[in-house]
Structure formats: structure tokens, C-alpha cells
XYZ file of C-alpha atoms in Angstrom:
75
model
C 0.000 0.000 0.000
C 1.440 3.177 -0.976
C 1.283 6.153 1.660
C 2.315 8.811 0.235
C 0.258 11.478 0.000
C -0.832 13.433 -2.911
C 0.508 17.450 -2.894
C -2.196 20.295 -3.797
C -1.441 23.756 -3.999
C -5.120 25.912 -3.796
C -4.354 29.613 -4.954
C -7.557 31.729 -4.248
C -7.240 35.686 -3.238
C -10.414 34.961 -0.499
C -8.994 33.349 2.790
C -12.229 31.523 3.581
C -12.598 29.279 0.285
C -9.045 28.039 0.810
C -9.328 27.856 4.636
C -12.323 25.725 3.529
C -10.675 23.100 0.833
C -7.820 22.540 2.668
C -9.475 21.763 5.837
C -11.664 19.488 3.700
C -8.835 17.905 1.837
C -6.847 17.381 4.579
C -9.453 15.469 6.834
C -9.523 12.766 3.947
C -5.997 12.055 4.979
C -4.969 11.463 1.626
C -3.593 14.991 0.418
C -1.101 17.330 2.052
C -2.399 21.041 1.207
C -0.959 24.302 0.730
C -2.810 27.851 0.361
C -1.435 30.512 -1.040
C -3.817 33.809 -0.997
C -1.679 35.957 -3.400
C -1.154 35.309 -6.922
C 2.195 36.717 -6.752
C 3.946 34.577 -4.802
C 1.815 31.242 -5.866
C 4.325 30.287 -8.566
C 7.429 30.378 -5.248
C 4.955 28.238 -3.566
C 4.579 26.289 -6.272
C 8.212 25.265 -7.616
C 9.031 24.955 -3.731
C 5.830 22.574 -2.709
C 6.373 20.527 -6.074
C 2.686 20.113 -6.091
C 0.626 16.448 -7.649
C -2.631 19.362 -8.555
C -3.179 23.074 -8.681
C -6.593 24.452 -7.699
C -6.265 27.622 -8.876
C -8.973 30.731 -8.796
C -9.887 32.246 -12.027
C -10.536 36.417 -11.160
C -7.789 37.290 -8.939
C -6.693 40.221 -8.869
C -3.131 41.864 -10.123
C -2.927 38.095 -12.190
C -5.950 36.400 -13.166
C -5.495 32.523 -13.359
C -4.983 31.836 -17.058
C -2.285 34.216 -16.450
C -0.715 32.260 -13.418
C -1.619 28.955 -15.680
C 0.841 30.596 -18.164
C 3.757 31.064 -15.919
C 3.055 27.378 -13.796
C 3.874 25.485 -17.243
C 6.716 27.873 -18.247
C 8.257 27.145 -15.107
């Protein structure tokens, strides 16, 4: 049985809806979760975390998500 657990980074400008996916995530016991809340620094987050999925909001502001999309598969 394999225990490692699946990495997802959730990038979403409103606190609450990524207070509320990780905590729902995370009490499956299958994924380890991080939240980043500004689209600016989610890319850091991301080539640090090395994450298995990216939940990532569309209208954020200063970079919308196709934008952030855009630099994630550059990177």
C-alpha cells in the first residue's frame, strides 16, 4: 500500500474558500495542502511545494489565473 500522499497547492485571493478546501482535503488524509492567498507569490509556492494538482482561482486580482496557468507550465 502506498502512503504517500498526494501534494495540492489551492491559490484563491479569499482566505475563507481556501481555509475551507484545505481543511476538507486534509481530513480525507490522503492529500497534504498548501494555500497561497496571493497570486504573486503562488508560482514560489509552487516550484518549492512541487505540487501532484493546482486548484487555482480564475478572477484574482493583479494576475488572473490563465495568467498564473501561463507562468506554472513555463516554469
Amino acid at each position: 500500500m502506498n502512503n504517500h500522499k498526494k501534494r495540492i497547492l489551492v491559490v484563491d485571493d479569499e482566505v475563507s474558500i481556501t481555509r475551507m478546501l484545505k481543511l476538507n482535503l486534509e481530513q480525507t488524509n490522503d492529500y497534504e495542502v498548501l494555500v497561497e492567498n496571493s497570486p504573486n507569490h503562488a508560482l514560489r509556492a509552487a516550484l518549492s511545494f512541487k505540487p501532484d494538482l493546482i486548484l487555482l482561482d480564475v478572477l484574482m486580482p493583479g494576475k488572473d489565473g490563465g495568467e498564473l496557468a501561463g507562468d506554472f507550465q513555463a516554469s
